mmCIF file of C-alpha atoms in Angstrom:
data_model
loop_
_atom_site.group_PDB
_atom_site.id
_atom_site.type_symbol
_atom_site.label_atom_id
_atom_site.label_comp_id
_atom_site.label_asym_id
_atom_site.label_seq_id
_atom_site.Cartn_x
_atom_site.Cartn_y
_atom_site.Cartn_z
ATOM 1 C CA MET P 173 165.795 -5.221 8.304
ATOM 2 C CA TYR P 174 165.153 -8.783 7.131
ATOM 3 C CA THR P 175 162.408 -10.870 8.740
ATOM 4 C CA ILE P 176 162.409 -14.098 6.714
ATOM 5 C CA ILE P 177 165.345 -16.504 6.376
ATOM 6 C CA VAL P 178 165.331 -19.189 3.676
ATOM 7 C CA VAL P 179 167.674 -22.165 4.056
ATOM 8 C CA PRO P 180 168.359 -23.780 0.633
ATOM 9 C CA PRO P 181 168.058 -27.550 0.144
ATOM 10 C CA GLN P 182 171.150 -29.716 0.508
ATOM 11 C CA LEU P 183 171.432 -30.263 -3.243
ATOM 12 C CA ASP P 184 171.983 -26.514 -3.658
ATOM 13 C CA GLY P 185 175.560 -27.006 -2.515
ATOM 14 C CA THR P 186 176.137 -23.437 -1.306
ATOM 15 C CA GLY P 187 174.518 -23.706 2.124
ATOM 16 C CA GLU P 188 174.133 -19.934 2.096
ATOM 17 C CA GLN P 189 171.038 -18.546 3.782
ATOM 18 C CA LEU P 190 168.835 -16.089 1.906
ATOM 19 C CA LYS P 191 167.272 -13.197 3.827
ATOM 20 C CA ILE P 192 164.410 -10.943 2.806
ATOM 21 C CA GLY P 193 162.540 -8.133 4.549
ATOM 22 C CA PRO P 194 158.887 -7.006 4.602
ATOM 23 C CA GLY P 195 157.536 -6.485 1.104
ATOM 24 C CA GLU P 196 160.464 -8.252 -0.575
ATOM 25 C CA ARG P 197 160.033 -11.331 -2.731
ATOM 26 C CA LEU P 198 162.168 -14.409 -3.311
ATOM 27 C CA ALA P 199 161.586 -16.494 -6.437
ATOM 28 C CA PHE P 200 162.595 -20.147 -6.613
ATOM 29 C CA GLY P 201 162.731 -22.728 -9.389
ATOM 30 C CA ARG P 202 164.981 -24.713 -11.710
ATOM 31 C CA ALA P 203 165.978 -21.905 -14.075
ATOM 32 C CA THR P 204 169.165 -20.048 -13.223
ATOM 33 C CA ALA P 205 167.800 -16.813 -14.664
ATOM 34 C CA GLY P 206 165.155 -14.959 -12.687
ATOM 35 C CA ASN P 207 165.267 -17.124 -9.547
ATOM 36 C CA ASP P 208 166.858 -16.103 -6.257
ATOM 37 C CA LEU P 209 166.880 -19.733 -5.100
ATOM 38 C CA VAL P 210 167.873 -22.185 -7.840
ATOM 39 C CA ILE P 211 166.837 -25.798 -7.247
ATOM 40 C CA SER P 212 168.684 -27.879 -9.815
ATOM 41 C CA HIS P 213 166.361 -30.832 -10.273
ATOM 42 C CA ASP P 214 164.604 -31.927 -13.464
ATOM 43 C CA GLY P 215 161.353 -32.413 -11.567
ATOM 44 C CA VAL P 216 161.158 -28.785 -10.389
ATOM 45 C CA SER P 217 159.433 -26.197 -12.579
ATOM 46 C CA ARG P 218 161.652 -23.586 -14.181
ATOM 47 C CA VAL P 219 159.613 -20.942 -12.369
ATOM 48 C CA ALA P 220 158.259 -22.886 -9.402
ATOM 49 C CA GLY P 221 157.104 -20.353 -6.862
ATOM 50 C CA GLU P 222 157.630 -17.201 -4.907
ATOM 51 C CA ILE P 223 157.942 -16.239 -1.244
ATOM 52 C CA THR P 224 156.872 -12.809 -0.004
ATOM 53 C CA ALA P 225 158.000 -11.552 3.402
ATOM 54 C CA HIS P 226 155.731 -9.721 5.823
ATOM 55 C CA ARG P 227 156.402 -8.500 9.339
ATOM 56 C CA ALA P 228 155.316 -11.583 11.263
ATOM 57 C CA TYR P 229 154.586 -14.142 8.530
ATOM 58 C CA TRP P 230 155.182 -14.915 4.877
ATOM 59 C CA THR P 231 153.163 -15.967 1.856
ATOM 60 C CA LEU P 232 153.811 -18.597 -0.784
ATOM 61 C CA THR P 233 152.783 -18.494 -4.427
ATOM 62 C CA ASN P 234 152.705 -21.752 -6.396
ATOM 63 C CA HIS P 235 153.483 -21.128 -10.071
ATOM 64 C CA SER P 236 153.241 -24.822 -10.963
ATOM 65 C CA ALA P 237 150.337 -25.802 -13.177
ATOM 66 C CA HIS P 238 150.034 -29.343 -11.823
ATOM 67 C CA GLN P 239 151.935 -29.881 -8.552
ATOM 68 C CA THR P 240 150.603 -29.183 -5.083
ATOM 69 C CA TYR P 241 153.222 -27.902 -2.630
ATOM 70 C CA VAL P 242 153.114 -28.715 1.068
ATOM 71 C CA VAL P 243 154.395 -26.463 3.844
ATOM 72 C CA GLU P 244 155.038 -28.477 7.001
ATOM 73 C CA ASN P 245 155.482 -27.339 10.563
ATOM 74 C CA PRO P 246 158.320 -29.633 11.745
ATOM 75 C CA GLU P 247 157.434 -28.750 15.342
ATOM 76 C CA GLY P 248 153.698 -29.273 14.871
ATOM 77 C CA ALA P 249 153.361 -33.081 14.872
ATOM 78 C CA GLY P 250 152.055 -33.290 11.317
ATOM 79 C CA GLU P 251 150.578 -29.797 11.013
ATOM 80 C CA HIS P 252 150.802 -28.619 7.406
ATOM 81 C CA VAL P 253 149.322 -26.361 4.739
ATOM 82 C CA LYS P 254 148.663 -27.459 1.145
ATOM 83 C CA ILE P 255 149.309 -24.916 -1.604
ATOM 84 C CA ALA P 256 147.311 -25.851 -4.702
ATOM 85 C CA PRO P 257 148.666 -25.326 -8.238
ATOM 86 C CA GLY P 258 148.373 -21.685 -9.223
ATOM 87 C CA ARG P 259 147.542 -20.487 -5.693
ATOM 88 C CA GLN P 260 148.695 -16.914 -5.111
ATOM 89 C CA ASP P 261 150.027 -15.468 -1.835
ATOM 90 C CA ALA P 262 148.877 -18.212 0.534
ATOM 91 C CA PRO P 263 149.687 -17.058 4.111
ATOM 92 C CA ILE P 264 151.928 -19.408 6.109
ATOM 93 C CA PRO P 265 151.402 -19.188 9.897
ATOM 94 C CA PHE P 266 154.369 -21.224 11.171
ATOM 95 C CA GLU P 267 157.500 -19.790 12.805
ATOM 96 C CA PHE P 268 159.568 -22.662 11.397
ATOM 97 C CA SER P 269 158.430 -24.152 8.094
ATOM 98 C CA ARG P 270 159.566 -26.772 5.628
ATOM 99 C CA VAL P 271 158.472 -26.294 2.008
ATOM 100 C CA VAL P 272 158.138 -29.698 0.314
ATOM 101 C CA LEU P 273 158.176 -29.910 -3.486
ATOM 102 C CA PRO P 274 157.273 -33.172 -5.269
ATOM 103 C CA ALA P 275 159.856 -33.624 -8.018
ATOM 104 C CA ALA P 276 159.777 -36.636 -10.366
ATOM 105 C CA GLY P 277 159.512 -39.226 -7.614
ATOM 106 C CA ASP P 278 161.600 -37.254 -5.099
ATOM 107 C CA LEU P 279 160.472 -34.965 -2.307
ATOM 108 C CA LEU P 280 162.705 -31.905 -2.153
ATOM 109 C CA SER P 281 162.519 -29.424 0.696
ATOM 110 C CA PHE P 282 163.916 -26.176 1.993
ATOM 111 C CA ASP P 283 163.338 -24.423 5.302
ATOM 112 C CA VAL P 284 161.889 -20.999 5.984
ATOM 113 C CA TRP P 285 162.309 -19.240 9.319
ATOM 114 C CA ALA P 286 159.849 -16.506 10.258
ATOM 115 C CA PRO P 287 159.902 -14.142 13.264
ATOM 116 C CA CYS P 288 158.658 -15.393 16.618
ATOM 117 C CA HIS P 289 154.940 -14.934 17.008
ATOM 118 C CA GLY P 290 153.701 -12.140 19.256
ATOM 119 C CA PHE P 291 150.994 -12.738 21.840
ATOM 120 C CA ARG P 292 148.757 -10.397 23.788
ATOM 121 C CA ALA P 293 149.523 -10.366 27.498
ATOM 122 C CA ARG P 294 146.829 -12.215 29.430
ATOM 123 C CA ALA P 295 145.075 -9.943 31.906
ATOM 124 C CA ALA P 296 144.823 -11.282 35.442
ATOM 125 C CA ASP P 297 141.325 -9.828 35.900
ATOM 126 C CA PRO P 298 139.676 -8.535 32.729
ATOM 127 C CA GLY P 299 136.784 -7.200 34.789
ATOM 128 C CA THR P 300 134.145 -8.735 32.525
ATOM 129 C CA PRO P 301 131.073 -9.720 34.549
ATOM 130 C CA GLY P 302 129.582 -13.189 34.344
ATOM 131 C CA ALA P 303 130.556 -16.785 34.950
ATOM 132 C CA ILE P 304 133.998 -18.088 34.075
ATOM 133 C CA THR P 305 134.164 -19.775 30.675
ATOM 134 C CA ALA P 306 134.099 -23.555 30.957
ATOM 135 C CA PRO P 307 137.228 -25.269 29.620
ATOM 136 C CA ALA P 308 136.866 -26.850 26.188
ATOM 137 C CA PHE P 309 138.648 -30.035 27.268
ATOM 138 C CA ALA P 310 138.914 -30.796 30.990
ATOM 139 C CA LEU P 311 142.067 -32.906 31.206
ATOM 140 C CA ASP P 312 144.006 -33.547 34.394
ATOM 141 C CA ARG P 313 147.711 -33.948 33.632
ATOM 142 C CA THR P 314 148.268 -35.834 36.906
ATOM 143 C CA LYS P 315 145.991 -38.716 35.891
ATOM 144 C CA ARG P 316 147.142 -41.868 34.195
ATOM 145 C CA TYR P 317 144.656 -41.422 31.362
ATOM 146 C CA PHE P 318 146.688 -38.349 30.374
ATOM 147 C CA ALA P 319 149.879 -40.411 30.469
ATOM 148 C CA VAL P 320 148.190 -42.868 28.101
ATOM 149 C CA LEU P 321 147.239 -39.990 25.795
ATOM 150 C CA ALA P 322 150.787 -38.597 25.916
ATOM 151 C CA ALA P 323 152.216 -42.016 25.029
ATOM 152 C CA LEU P 324 149.829 -42.276 22.067
ATOM 153 C CA CYS P 325 150.929 -38.856 20.789
ATOM 154 C CA GLU P 326 154.640 -39.356 21.445
ATOM 155 C CA PRO P 327 155.777 -40.663 18.023
ATOM 156 C CA ARG P 328 154.361 -37.643 16.190
ATOM 157 C CA LEU P 329 155.629 -35.196 18.770
ATOM 158 C CA ARG P 330 159.086 -36.776 18.443
ATOM 159 C CA GLY P 331 159.292 -35.724 14.797
ATOM 160 C CA ALA P 332 157.511 -38.520 12.921
ATOM 161 C CA PRO P 333 154.393 -36.662 11.704
ATOM 162 C CA HIS P 334 153.025 -39.624 9.713
ATOM 163 C CA ALA P 335 153.727 -42.327 12.294
ATOM 164 C CA PRO P 336 150.771 -44.513 13.310
ATOM 165 C CA PRO P 337 149.789 -44.467 16.986
ATOM 166 C CA PRO P 338 151.636 -47.049 19.099
ATOM 167 C CA THR P 339 149.932 -50.341 19.818
ATOM 168 C CA VAL P 340 148.399 -51.035 23.216
ATOM 169 C CA ASP P 341 151.349 -53.291 24.027
ATOM 170 C CA GLU P 342 153.787 -50.503 23.147
ATOM 171 C CA VAL P 343 151.884 -48.075 25.386
ATOM 172 C CA VAL P 344 152.022 -50.608 28.237
ATOM 173 C CA GLU P 345 155.786 -50.946 27.803
ATOM 174 C CA ARG P 346 156.224 -47.154 27.716
ATOM 175 C CA LEU P 347 154.230 -46.574 30.906
ATOM 176 C CA CYS P 348 155.530 -49.476 32.991
ATOM 177 C CA PRO P 349 158.404 -47.492 34.602
ATOM 178 C CA PHE P 350 155.923 -45.404 36.621
ATOM 179 C CA TRP P 351 152.858 -47.614 36.321
ATOM 180 C CA PRO P 352 154.083 -51.160 37.070
ATOM 181 C CA ALA P 353 150.543 -52.553 37.098
ATOM 182 C CA ALA P 354 149.847 -51.367 33.540
ATOM 183 C CA ASN P 355 148.512 -54.081 31.262
ATOM 184 C CA ARG P 356 146.533 -54.381 28.037
ATOM 185 C CA SER P 357 143.106 -54.191 29.696
ATOM 186 C CA SER P 358 143.897 -51.152 31.876
ATOM 187 C CA VAL P 359 145.443 -49.218 28.988
ATOM 188 C CA ALA P 360 142.579 -50.174 26.654
ATOM 189 C CA TRP P 361 140.067 -49.027 29.267
ATOM 190 C CA ASN P 362 141.785 -45.656 29.587
ATOM 191 C CA ILE P 363 141.690 -45.288 25.803
ATOM 192 C CA ASP P 364 137.922 -45.929 25.908
ATOM 193 C CA TYR P 365 137.633 -43.451 28.765
ATOM 194 C CA LEU P 366 139.485 -40.789 26.746
ATOM 195 C CA ALA P 367 137.183 -41.368 23.761
ATOM 196 C CA VAL P 368 134.210 -40.543 25.990
ATOM 197 C CA LYS P 369 135.901 -37.698 27.871
ATOM 198 C CA LEU P 370 136.932 -35.993 24.625
ATOM 199 C CA ARG P 371 133.452 -36.580 23.187
ATOM 200 C CA LEU P 372 134.538 -38.814 20.361
ATOM 201 C CA ARG P 373 131.818 -41.232 21.444
ATOM 202 C CA PRO P 374 128.780 -40.896 23.762
ATOM 203 C CA GLY P 375 128.992 -41.903 27.405
ATOM 204 C CA PRO P 376 127.354 -45.032 28.841
ATOM 205 C CA ASP P 377 124.497 -43.037 30.394
ATOM 206 C CA THR P 378 123.148 -41.828 27.036
ATOM 207 C CA ALA P 379 120.107 -43.458 25.510
ATOM 208 C CA MET P 380 121.867 -44.157 22.229
ATOM 209 C CA PRO P 381 125.253 -45.853 22.391
ATOM 210 C CA GLY P 382 126.252 -44.423 19.018
ATOM 211 C CA PRO P 383 128.168 -46.121 16.234
ATOM 212 C CA ARG P 384 131.328 -48.090 16.908
ATOM 213 C CA LEU P 385 134.365 -45.811 16.755
ATOM 214 C CA ASN P 386 136.897 -47.219 14.330
ATOM 215 C CA GLY P 387 140.454 -45.921 14.494
ATOM 216 C CA LYS P 388 139.942 -44.817 18.093
ATOM 217 C CA LYS P 389 143.622 -44.231 18.837
ATOM 218 C CA GLN P 390 144.111 -42.359 15.566
ATOM 219 C CA SER P 391 141.122 -40.108 16.357
ATOM 220 C CA LEU P 392 142.417 -39.392 19.864
ATOM 221 C CA VAL P 393 145.882 -38.485 18.585
ATOM 222 C CA SER P 394 144.500 -36.255 15.816
ATOM 223 C CA LEU P 395 142.215 -34.370 18.208
ATOM 224 C CA ALA P 396 144.865 -34.014 20.920
ATOM 225 C CA LEU P 397 147.498 -32.651 18.552
ATOM 226 C CA ARG P 398 145.108 -30.422 16.634
ATOM 227 C CA PHE P 399 144.112 -28.536 19.779
ATOM 228 C CA ASP P 400 147.471 -28.812 21.620
ATOM 229 C CA LEU P 401 145.998 -30.972 24.363
ATOM 230 C CA VAL P 402 149.342 -32.772 24.462
ATOM 231 C CA ARG P 403 152.500 -30.772 23.821
ATOM 232 C CA GLU P 404 156.139 -31.664 23.508
ATOM 233 C CA GLU P 405 156.865 -30.580 27.073
ATOM 234 C CA ASP P 406 154.340 -33.164 28.317
ATOM 235 C CA LEU P 407 156.721 -35.885 27.119
ATOM 236 C CA LEU P 408 159.203 -34.816 29.781
ATOM 237 C CA MET P 409 157.005 -36.669 32.254
ATOM 238 C CA LEU P 410 157.521 -39.923 30.348
ATOM 239 C CA ASP P 411 161.260 -39.361 30.005
ATOM 240 C CA ALA P 412 161.659 -38.539 33.692
ATOM 241 C CA ALA P 413 159.804 -41.697 34.634
ATOM 242 C CA VAL P 414 162.034 -43.883 32.471
ATOM 243 C CA ALA P 415 165.132 -42.210 33.959
ATOM 244 C CA GLY P 416 163.831 -42.789 37.480
ATOM 245 C CA GLU P 417 163.644 -39.074 38.205
ATOM 246 C CA LEU P 418 160.020 -38.997 39.339
ATOM 247 C CA ASP P 419 159.590 -39.068 43.095
ATOM 248 C CA VAL P 420 155.815 -39.561 42.862
ATOM 249 C CA PRO P 421 154.122 -41.723 40.221
ATOM 250 C CA VAL P 422 151.695 -40.015 37.867
ATOM 251 C CA ALA P 423 148.253 -40.221 39.447
ATOM 252 C CA GLY P 424 147.895 -41.627 42.897
ATOM 253 C CA LYS P 425 145.234 -44.073 41.842
ATOM 254 C CA LEU P 426 144.369 -46.054 38.790
ATOM 255 C CA ASP P 427 141.564 -44.785 36.600
ATOM 256 C CA VAL P 428 139.232 -47.766 36.475
ATOM 257 C CA PRO P 429 135.586 -48.310 35.536
ATOM 258 C CA VAL P 430 133.087 -48.524 38.337
ATOM 259 C CA ALA P 431 130.076 -50.759 37.767
ATOM 260 C CA GLY P 432 130.625 -50.545 34.050
ATOM 261 C CA LYS P 433 130.409 -46.758 34.016
ATOM 262 C CA VAL P 434 132.970 -44.097 33.222
ATOM 263 C CA ARG P 435 133.921 -41.755 35.996
ATOM 264 C CA SER P 436 136.172 -38.731 35.843
#
């Protein structure tokens, strides 16, 4: 029974999927002899690499002496794994992956589909004594600060993993359908609030204000996507608002500073 499906690049011309099962290997490269997947490009090594199938994941070996390969998660908003030259059997954790090969100024890619990940069923009451574990990031998805965070993350979640965060003006325009009073100062304040709430900078009550946080929006987006604080399904809220399908605006009140202090 196969577990891994490899979809050849467009330049292959055949469009035929390659399937391998646990313990089986698939070699790829420019040479027609010895490779299961032939990539006919002068910038690809004759023996470029090898994929090995396992039950729930796969590994990648990079036979190139100089080129680093990148395995992207197209559904992971920029999530990727770098495979250094000569690396053997690097485990790839993604269900859907895109292997990117630098080739003489071009970036060639082919897709690899792995089985769906299995998860342990969450027990309703594990019976372990003690206090409940505090959440790592206490975010309220009904608040407008979360809508601001979702708007910041939207370009990368929409399939542009290297896109810069939107400007404050672009966030204002995105949120106006369900937050008519949104403006540059209110959005900027919520960005500052998120930086404190997610502990990227100290709060106003601390003795030391800490260094100025450069690239604040970039840091917020990176943290939020790294720990899945904002997911693709959270964008449905923004889409519904634009389509006029929300009966109740996100957050019943505006998150604003009180006496110069941040409040949750």
